[in-house]
Amino acid sequence: MIAIHDLHKRYGDLVVLCGLSLRVADGEIYGLLGPNGAGKSTLLHLMLGFLRPDQGTIHLLGSDNLEQMRQRIGYIPERQRYHTHYSAREYLRFLGQFSGMGGAELHDRVDHELITVGLGDVADRKLGTFSKGMLQRFGVAQALLGDPDLLLIDEPTSGLDPSGRRAFVELLKQVRRRGHTILLCTHHFHEVELLCDRVGMLVGGRITFEGDVQKLRSVAKSLQIQTAELNTTLQTQLTTLEPSITCDNQTIFIKENSAALQALVLRTLLDADVPILQLEPLERPLEHLYRQAVREERRGEAEAERRGGEEAETRRRGDTETRRGENAGWRSETAGRRGDEEAERRSNEDAERWSEDARRREGEDRVASTRNAAPIESTPLVEHPAPSIIPPAPWAKPKAPETVARGEGDTLLNQLLGQGEGKSQGTEEQENRGTTEQGNNRTGEQGN
């Protein structure tokens, strides 16, 4: 009916399922025990095809096509969400029609399932008026509506009070008689003890403990012996017989009881003349087995965490030493660079000082050579004629500079000046003639 092999699932760095393998026979009720967050809901989502496994195989009802098998599976989730404006009868009819059912068969089926779960009298009430326990029972009705071969139940009594839990357990007992194969995921031990044929403990992402419920309960027997007062020597002698034996002044408790161990303890007490007041077999509940598995798992996790912490500390120390070495090398390199810079600075200062001394000595040598040199005789200055400032006329043909003598240059200059004077003399004569006429006119006017 259910065959799961080497199933793995993780969310990022969080490993949820790690190598889980599970088999449930046809008609069997299997209880999967695990704390909150153990991966029970994730397993059911994988079985329904809502999630895909990272590794491993899942076969339900003889097939690995999970989508096709959904019509033959009833599912009761931990958190149920319904359209609260529908009545219980209306909602179940809607689900039946959605699944392909109809007609009188659907009406009869809806009424039958509501009566089975104890909601026949409130079938026409709105779901929004239902209590938590009523909604849980309604969830069973909707899961049974299609008469599934496999029923998956996730934390059915979560959020219910003790009376609601007892009522729901009784309801599941009725469902059990119908012959459905049931996988019950829960963290309540009494539900498994009362309902299930076999039990598996989901710890650390895998099944760590599995077996028949009745056999587990019969194997897990403890014995409590009430005696007269035990002295310290006898207490030490008893506890050294078997690690599972603990005792105090008047009580001996044997955790893992067996006929041979029980006979050995009783013989020790009789040899010491200690009166035995009462022998009381104590059936250790399934919860103790589960807690032992959880403790071992947590002990392993703590050991792994401790080792991981030691490895991390070792890596940290190694990194610290590496950084110290790098820092030492950096400081050495920095010191070397500083030494090189200081040497270069001193070299530059020495070179500049030597250059300054050389320039100073050179200046002193020039001054000394000047003082020791013979006096320089003065040479009279030769007066040179000023060059002509008037350029030649554009129409004049210049002579080569080497053939023009001083006299010829003066003649050319006079010619140019003469032409200018000729033009200006005519103008002056006209002006003088006008001036004379004006004077004569004034003289005649005065005579008259």
Coordinates of C-alpha atoms in Angstrom, one line a residue:
M1 CA 0.0 0.0 0.0
I2 CA 2.8 2.5 1.0
A3 CA 6.4 1.9 0.0
I4 CA 8.9 4.7 0.5
H5 CA 12.6 4.2 0.0
D6 CA 15.6 6.5 0.8
L7 CA 13.6 9.7 0.8
H8 CA 15.5 13.0 1.0
K9 CA 14.1 16.5 1.2
R10 CA 15.7 19.8 2.3
Y11 CA 14.9 23.5 2.2
G12 CA 18.1 25.3 1.5
D13 CA 20.5 24.4 4.3
L14 CA 17.7 22.8 6.4
V15 CA 17.6 19.0 6.1
V16 CA 14.1 17.8 6.8
L17 CA 14.2 14.2 5.6
C18 CA 17.4 12.2 5.3
G19 CA 17.1 8.7 4.0
L20 CA 13.6 7.9 5.2
S21 CA 12.3 4.5 4.3
L22 CA 8.8 3.3 5.3
R23 CA 6.4 0.4 4.5
V24 CA 2.7 0.2 5.4
A25 CA 0.7 -2.9 4.6
D26 CA -2.8 -2.9 3.1
G27 CA -5.4 -2.4 5.9
E28 CA -2.8 -1.4 8.5
I29 CA -2.9 1.6 10.8
Y30 CA 0.6 3.0 11.1
G31 CA 1.4 5.7 13.6
L32 CA 4.3 8.0 12.8
L33 CA 5.6 9.7 16.0
G34 CA 7.7 12.8 15.9
P35 CA 8.0 16.2 17.5
N36 CA 6.9 19.4 15.9
G37 CA 9.2 20.2 13.0
A38 CA 10.3 16.6 12.6
G39 CA 9.1 16.5 8.9
K40 CA 5.8 14.7 9.2
S41 CA 3.8 17.3 7.2
T42 CA 6.6 17.4 4.6
L43 CA 6.4 13.7 4.2
L44 CA 2.6 13.8 3.6
H45 CA 3.0 16.6 1.1
L46 CA 5.6 14.5 -0.8
M47 CA 3.2 11.6 -0.8
L48 CA 0.4 13.7 -2.2
G49 CA 2.6 15.2 -4.9
F50 CA 2.5 18.7 -3.5
L51 CA 6.3 18.6 -3.2
R52 CA 9.0 16.8 -5.1
P53 CA 11.7 14.8 -3.3
D54 CA 15.4 15.6 -3.7
Q55 CA 16.1 11.9 -3.8
G56 CA 14.2 8.6 -3.2
T57 CA 11.0 6.9 -4.4
I58 CA 7.4 6.9 -3.3
H59 CA 4.9 4.2 -4.3
L60 CA 1.2 4.5 -3.2
L61 CA -1.4 1.9 -3.9
G62 CA 1.1 0.1 -6.2
S63 CA 1.9 3.2 -8.4
D64 CA 4.4 6.0 -8.4
N65 CA 2.0 8.3 -10.3
L66 CA 1.0 10.3 -7.3
E67 CA -1.3 12.6 -9.2
Q68 CA -3.5 9.8 -10.5
M69 CA -3.6 8.2 -7.0
R70 CA -5.1 11.3 -5.3
Q71 CA -8.6 10.3 -6.1
R72 CA -8.1 7.2 -4.0
I73 CA -6.5 9.1 -1.1
G74 CA -8.3 10.9 1.7
Y75 CA -6.3 13.7 3.4
I76 CA -7.0 15.4 6.7
P77 CA -4.5 18.3 7.1
E78 CA -3.5 19.8 10.5
R79 CA -4.8 23.2 9.6
Q80 CA -8.1 23.1 7.7
R81 CA -9.5 26.0 5.7
Y82 CA -13.2 26.0 4.6
H83 CA -15.6 28.4 3.1
T84 CA -17.4 29.3 6.2
H85 CA -20.5 30.7 4.5
Y86 CA -21.5 27.2 3.3
S87 CA -23.4 24.8 5.5
A88 CA -21.8 21.4 6.2
R89 CA -24.2 19.6 3.8
E90 CA -23.7 22.2 1.1
Y91 CA -19.9 22.0 1.3
L92 CA -19.8 18.2 1.1
R93 CA -22.1 18.2 -1.9
F94 CA -19.9 20.8 -3.6
L95 CA -16.8 18.6 -3.0
G96 CA -18.7 15.5 -4.2
Q97 CA -19.7 17.2 -7.4
F98 CA -16.2 18.5 -7.9
S99 CA -15.0 14.9 -7.6
G100 CA -17.5 13.6 -10.2
M101 CA -20.2 12.4 -7.9
G102 CA -23.9 13.4 -8.2
G103 CA -27.5 12.5 -7.9
A104 CA -29.1 10.6 -5.1
E105 CA -25.9 8.7 -4.5
L106 CA -24.2 12.0 -3.5
H107 CA -27.0 13.1 -1.3
D108 CA -27.1 9.7 0.5
R109 CA -23.3 9.7 0.8
V110 CA -23.2 13.2 2.3
D111 CA -25.8 12.4 4.9
H112 CA -24.2 9.1 5.8
E113 CA -20.7 10.7 6.4
L114 CA -22.2 13.5 8.5
I115 CA -24.0 11.1 10.7
T116 CA -20.8 8.9 11.0
V117 CA -18.8 11.8 12.4
G118 CA -21.6 13.0 14.7
L119 CA -22.7 16.1 12.7
G120 CA -26.0 14.9 11.4
D121 CA -28.0 17.2 13.6
V122 CA -26.0 20.3 12.5
A123 CA -25.7 19.5 8.8
D124 CA -27.5 22.7 7.8
R125 CA -25.5 25.0 10.0
K126 CA -22.8 27.3 8.6
L127 CA -19.3 26.1 9.0
G128 CA -18.4 29.5 10.4
T129 CA -20.4 28.6 13.5
F130 CA -18.6 25.3 14.1
S131 CA -16.1 24.8 17.0
K132 CA -12.6 23.5 16.5
G133 CA -13.6 20.0 17.4
M134 CA -16.6 20.1 15.1
L135 CA -14.4 21.3 12.2
Q136 CA -12.0 18.4 12.9
R137 CA -14.9 15.9 12.7
F138 CA -16.1 17.6 9.5
G139 CA -12.6 17.1 8.1
V140 CA -12.9 13.4 8.6
A141 CA -16.3 13.5 6.8
Q142 CA -14.9 15.2 3.8
A143 CA -11.9 12.8 3.7
L144 CA -14.2 9.8 3.8
L145 CA -16.7 11.2 1.3
G146 CA -15.0 9.4 -1.7
D147 CA -14.5 6.2 0.2
P148 CA -10.7 6.3 -0.2
D149 CA -8.4 3.3 0.0
L150 CA -5.7 5.3 1.9
L151 CA -6.3 7.9 4.6
L152 CA -3.5 10.3 5.5
I153 CA -4.1 12.2 8.8
D154 CA -1.8 15.0 10.0
E155 CA -2.0 15.9 13.8
P156 CA -5.8 15.3 14.0
T157 CA -6.1 16.4 17.7
S158 CA -4.0 19.5 17.4
G159 CA -5.7 22.4 19.3
L160 CA -8.4 20.2 20.9
D161 CA -9.0 20.0 24.6
P162 CA -8.8 16.6 26.4
S163 CA -12.5 15.8 25.9
G164 CA -12.3 16.7 22.2
R165 CA -9.3 14.5 21.8
R166 CA -11.0 11.5 23.4
A167 CA -14.1 12.0 21.2
F168 CA -11.9 12.2 18.1
V169 CA -10.0 9.1 19.1
E170 CA -13.3 7.3 19.4
L171 CA -14.3 8.5 15.9
L172 CA -11.0 7.2 14.4
K173 CA -11.8 3.8 16.1
Q174 CA -15.0 3.7 14.1
V175 CA -13.2 4.7 10.9
R176 CA -10.7 1.9 11.6
R177 CA -13.5 -0.7 11.4
R178 CA -14.2 0.3 7.8
G179 CA -10.9 -1.3 6.7
H180 CA -9.1 1.8 5.4
T181 CA -5.3 1.9 5.4
I182 CA -4.3 4.8 7.6
L183 CA -1.1 6.7 8.2
L184 CA -1.5 8.8 11.3
C185 CA 1.1 11.5 12.0
T186 CA 1.1 12.8 15.5
H187 CA 3.2 13.6 18.6
H188 CA 0.6 12.3 21.1
F189 CA 1.6 8.8 22.3
H190 CA -1.8 7.7 23.7
E191 CA -3.3 8.1 20.2
V192 CA -0.8 5.7 18.8
E193 CA -1.2 3.3 21.6
L194 CA -5.0 3.2 21.3
L195 CA -5.3 3.3 17.5
C196 CA -2.2 1.9 15.7
D197 CA -1.0 -1.5 14.8
R198 CA 2.6 -0.4 14.2
V199 CA 4.6 2.7 15.1
G200 CA 7.7 4.4 13.7
M201 CA 9.6 7.2 15.4
L202 CA 10.7 10.0 13.1
V203 CA 13.8 11.6 14.5
G204 CA 16.5 13.4 12.7
G205 CA 14.8 13.0 9.3
R206 CA 14.6 9.2 9.3
I207 CA 12.8 6.4 11.1
T208 CA 15.0 5.6 14.1
F209 CA 12.7 3.1 15.8
E210 CA 9.9 0.9 14.4
G211 CA 7.9 -2.0 15.6
D212 CA 4.6 -3.5 16.7
V213 CA 2.9 -1.4 19.3
Q214 CA 1.9 -4.4 21.5
K215 CA 5.3 -6.0 21.3
L216 CA 7.0 -2.7 22.1
R217 CA 4.8 -2.3 25.2
S218 CA 5.5 -5.9 26.3
V219 CA 9.2 -5.6 25.9
A220 CA 9.4 -2.3 27.7
K221 CA 8.8 -3.7 31.1
S222 CA 10.2 -2.2 34.3
L223 CA 10.2 -3.6 37.8
Q224 CA 10.0 -1.7 41.0
I225 CA 10.9 -3.4 44.3
Q226 CA 9.9 -2.0 47.7
T227 CA 12.2 -3.2 50.5
A228 CA 13.2 -2.4 54.0
E229 CA 16.0 0.2 54.4
L230 CA 19.0 -0.6 52.3
N231 CA 22.5 0.3 53.6
T232 CA 25.1 2.0 51.4
T233 CA 27.1 -1.1 50.8
L234 CA 24.1 -3.1 49.5
Q235 CA 23.0 -0.2 47.3
T236 CA 26.5 -0.1 45.7
Q237 CA 26.4 -3.9 45.3
L238 CA 23.0 -3.8 43.5
T239 CA 23.9 -1.0 41.1
T240 CA 27.0 -2.8 40.0
L241 CA 25.0 -5.8 38.9
E242 CA 23.5 -4.0 35.9
P243 CA 23.6 -0.4 34.6
S244 CA 19.8 -0.4 34.3
I245 CA 19.4 -0.8 38.1
T246 CA 18.9 2.3 40.3
C247 CA 18.0 2.3 44.0
D248 CA 17.6 4.5 47.0
N249 CA 17.0 3.8 50.7
Q250 CA 13.9 1.6 50.2
T251 CA 13.3 1.3 46.4
I252 CA 15.0 -0.6 43.7
F253 CA 14.1 0.2 40.1
I254 CA 15.0 -2.1 37.2
K255 CA 14.6 -0.3 33.9
E256 CA 15.2 -3.2 31.6
N257 CA 13.7 -6.1 33.4
S258 CA 14.3 -9.8 32.5
A259 CA 13.8 -13.0 34.4
A260 CA 17.5 -13.6 34.9
L261 CA 18.1 -10.1 36.2
Q262 CA 15.1 -10.2 38.4
A263 CA 16.2 -13.5 40.0
L264 CA 19.7 -12.1 40.6
V265 CA 18.4 -9.0 42.4
L266 CA 16.0 -11.0 44.5
R267 CA 18.8 -13.5 45.5
T268 CA 21.0 -10.6 46.5
L269 CA 18.3 -9.2 48.7
L270 CA 17.6 -12.6 50.3
D271 CA 21.3 -13.2 51.0
A272 CA 21.5 -9.9 52.7
D273 CA 18.4 -10.7 54.8
V274 CA 16.6 -7.6 53.5
P275 CA 12.8 -8.0 53.7
I276 CA 11.0 -7.5 50.3
L277 CA 7.8 -5.5 50.8
Q278 CA 6.4 -5.3 47.3
L279 CA 7.2 -6.2 43.7
E280 CA 5.4 -4.0 41.1
P281 CA 5.9 -4.5 37.4
L282 CA 5.7 -1.1 35.7
E283 CA 4.8 -1.0 32.0
R284 CA 6.9 1.7 30.5
P285 CA 4.7 3.7 28.1
L286 CA 5.6 4.3 24.5
E287 CA 6.6 7.8 25.4
H288 CA 9.7 6.6 27.3
L289 CA 10.9 4.8 24.2
Y290 CA 10.4 7.9 22.1
R291 CA 12.1 10.1 24.6
Q292 CA 15.0 7.7 24.7
A293 CA 15.3 7.9 20.9
V294 CA 15.1 11.7 21.0
R295 CA 17.7 11.9 23.7
E296 CA 20.1 9.7 21.7
E297 CA 19.5 11.8 18.6
R298 CA 20.1 15.0 20.5
R299 CA 23.2 13.5 22.1
G300 CA 24.5 12.7 18.7
E301 CA 23.6 16.2 17.5
A302 CA 25.3 17.8 20.5
E303 CA 28.4 15.6 19.8
A304 CA 28.4 16.6 16.2
E305 CA 27.9 20.2 17.1
R306 CA 30.8 19.9 19.6
R307 CA 33.0 18.4 17.0
G308 CA 32.0 21.0 14.5
G309 CA 32.7 23.7 17.1
E310 CA 36.2 22.2 17.8
E311 CA 36.9 22.0 14.0
A312 CA 35.7 25.6 13.7
E313 CA 37.9 26.6 16.6
T314 CA 40.8 24.8 15.0
R315 CA 40.2 26.5 11.7
R316 CA 39.8 29.8 13.5
R317 CA 43.1 29.4 15.2
G318 CA 44.7 28.4 12.0
D319 CA 43.3 31.4 10.3
T320 CA 44.5 33.5 13.2
E321 CA 48.0 32.1 12.9
T322 CA 47.9 32.7 9.2
R323 CA 46.8 36.2 9.6
R324 CA 49.5 36.8 12.2
G325 CA 52.1 35.5 9.8
E326 CA 50.7 37.7 7.1
N327 CA 50.7 40.6 9.4
A328 CA 54.2 39.9 10.4
G329 CA 55.2 39.7 6.8
W330 CA 53.3 42.9 6.0
R331 CA 55.0 44.7 8.9
S332 CA 58.4 43.4 7.7
E333 CA 57.7 44.5 4.2
T334 CA 56.4 47.9 5.5
A335 CA 59.6 48.3 7.6
G336 CA 61.7 47.4 4.5
R337 CA 59.8 50.0 2.4
R338 CA 60.2 52.6 5.2
G339 CA 64.0 51.7 5.3
D340 CA 64.3 52.1 1.6
E341 CA 62.4 55.4 1.7
E342 CA 64.6 56.7 4.5
A343 CA 67.7 55.6 2.6
E344 CA 66.5 57.3 -0.5
R345 CA 65.6 60.5 1.4
R346 CA 69.1 60.6 3.0
S347 CA 70.7 59.9 -0.4
N348 CA 68.7 62.8 -1.9
E349 CA 69.7 65.1 0.9
D350 CA 73.4 64.1 0.5
A351 CA 73.2 64.7 -3.2
E352 CA 71.5 68.1 -2.8
R353 CA 74.1 69.0 -0.2
W354 CA 77.0 68.0 -2.4
S355 CA 75.4 69.9 -5.3
E356 CA 75.1 73.0 -3.1
D357 CA 78.7 72.7 -2.0
A358 CA 79.8 72.3 -5.6
R359 CA 77.9 75.4 -6.7
R360 CA 79.3 77.4 -3.7
R361 CA 82.9 76.3 -4.5
E362 CA 82.3 77.2 -8.2
G363 CA 81.1 80.6 -7.3
E364 CA 84.1 81.2 -5.0
D365 CA 86.4 80.0 -7.7
R366 CA 84.9 82.6 -10.2
V367 CA 85.2 85.4 -7.7
A368 CA 88.9 84.4 -7.0
S369 CA 89.7 84.2 -10.7
T370 CA 88.1 87.6 -11.3
R371 CA 90.2 89.2 -8.6
N372 CA 93.4 87.7 -10.0
A373 CA 92.7 88.6 -13.7
A374 CA 94.5 91.6 -15.5
P375 CA 92.4 94.8 -15.9
I376 CA 90.6 95.2 -19.2
E377 CA 91.5 98.3 -21.3
S378 CA 88.6 100.5 -22.4
T379 CA 87.9 100.9 -26.1
P380 CA 86.6 104.2 -27.4
L381 CA 83.1 104.1 -28.8
V382 CA 82.8 104.6 -32.6
E383 CA 79.9 106.8 -33.6
H384 CA 77.9 105.3 -36.5
P385 CA 75.4 107.3 -38.5
A386 CA 71.7 106.7 -37.8
P387 CA 70.0 104.7 -40.6
S388 CA 67.5 106.4 -42.8
I389 CA 64.0 106.2 -41.4
I390 CA 62.2 107.2 -44.6
P391 CA 61.5 104.3 -46.8
P392 CA 61.8 104.6 -50.6
A393 CA 58.8 105.4 -52.7
P394 CA 57.0 102.4 -54.0
W395 CA 57.7 103.4 -57.7
A396 CA 61.4 103.9 -57.0
K397 CA 63.8 101.2 -58.0
P398 CA 65.8 100.5 -55.0
K399 CA 69.5 100.1 -55.4
A400 CA 71.5 97.3 -53.9
P401 CA 72.5 98.3 -50.4
E402 CA 76.2 97.7 -51.2
T403 CA 76.2 100.2 -54.1
V404 CA 74.3 103.1 -52.5
A405 CA 76.6 105.7 -51.1
R406 CA 75.8 108.2 -48.4
G407 CA 75.6 111.1 -50.9
E408 CA 73.3 109.3 -53.2
G409 CA 71.0 108.5 -50.4
D410 CA 70.9 112.2 -49.4
T411 CA 70.1 113.2 -53.0
L412 CA 67.2 110.8 -53.2
L413 CA 65.9 112.2 -50.0
N414 CA 66.1 115.8 -51.2
Q415 CA 64.3 114.9 -54.4
L416 CA 61.5 113.4 -52.4
L417 CA 61.4 116.4 -50.2
G418 CA 61.5 118.8 -53.2
Q419 CA 58.5 117.2 -54.8
G420 CA 56.6 117.6 -51.6
E421 CA 57.7 121.3 -51.4
G422 CA 56.7 122.0 -55.0
K423 CA 53.2 120.8 -54.3
S424 CA 53.0 122.8 -51.1
Q425 CA 54.4 126.1 -52.6
G426 CA 51.5 126.4 -55.1
T427 CA 49.1 126.1 -52.3
E428 CA 51.0 128.7 -50.2
E429 CA 51.0 131.2 -53.1
Q430 CA 47.2 130.9 -53.5
E431 CA 46.8 131.4 -49.8
N432 CA 49.1 134.5 -49.8
R433 CA 47.3 135.9 -52.8
G434 CA 44.0 135.6 -51.1
T435 CA 45.4 137.2 -47.9
T436 CA 46.8 140.2 -49.9
E437 CA 43.5 140.8 -51.6
Q438 CA 41.7 140.7 -48.3
G439 CA 44.1 143.3 -46.9
N440 CA 43.7 145.6 -49.8
N441 CA 39.9 145.5 -49.6
R442 CA 40.0 146.5 -45.9
T443 CA 42.4 149.4 -46.7
G444 CA 40.0 150.8 -49.3
E445 CA 37.1 150.6 -47.1
Q446 CA 38.9 152.6 -44.4
G447 CA 39.8 155.3 -46.9
N448 CA 36.3 155.8 -48.0

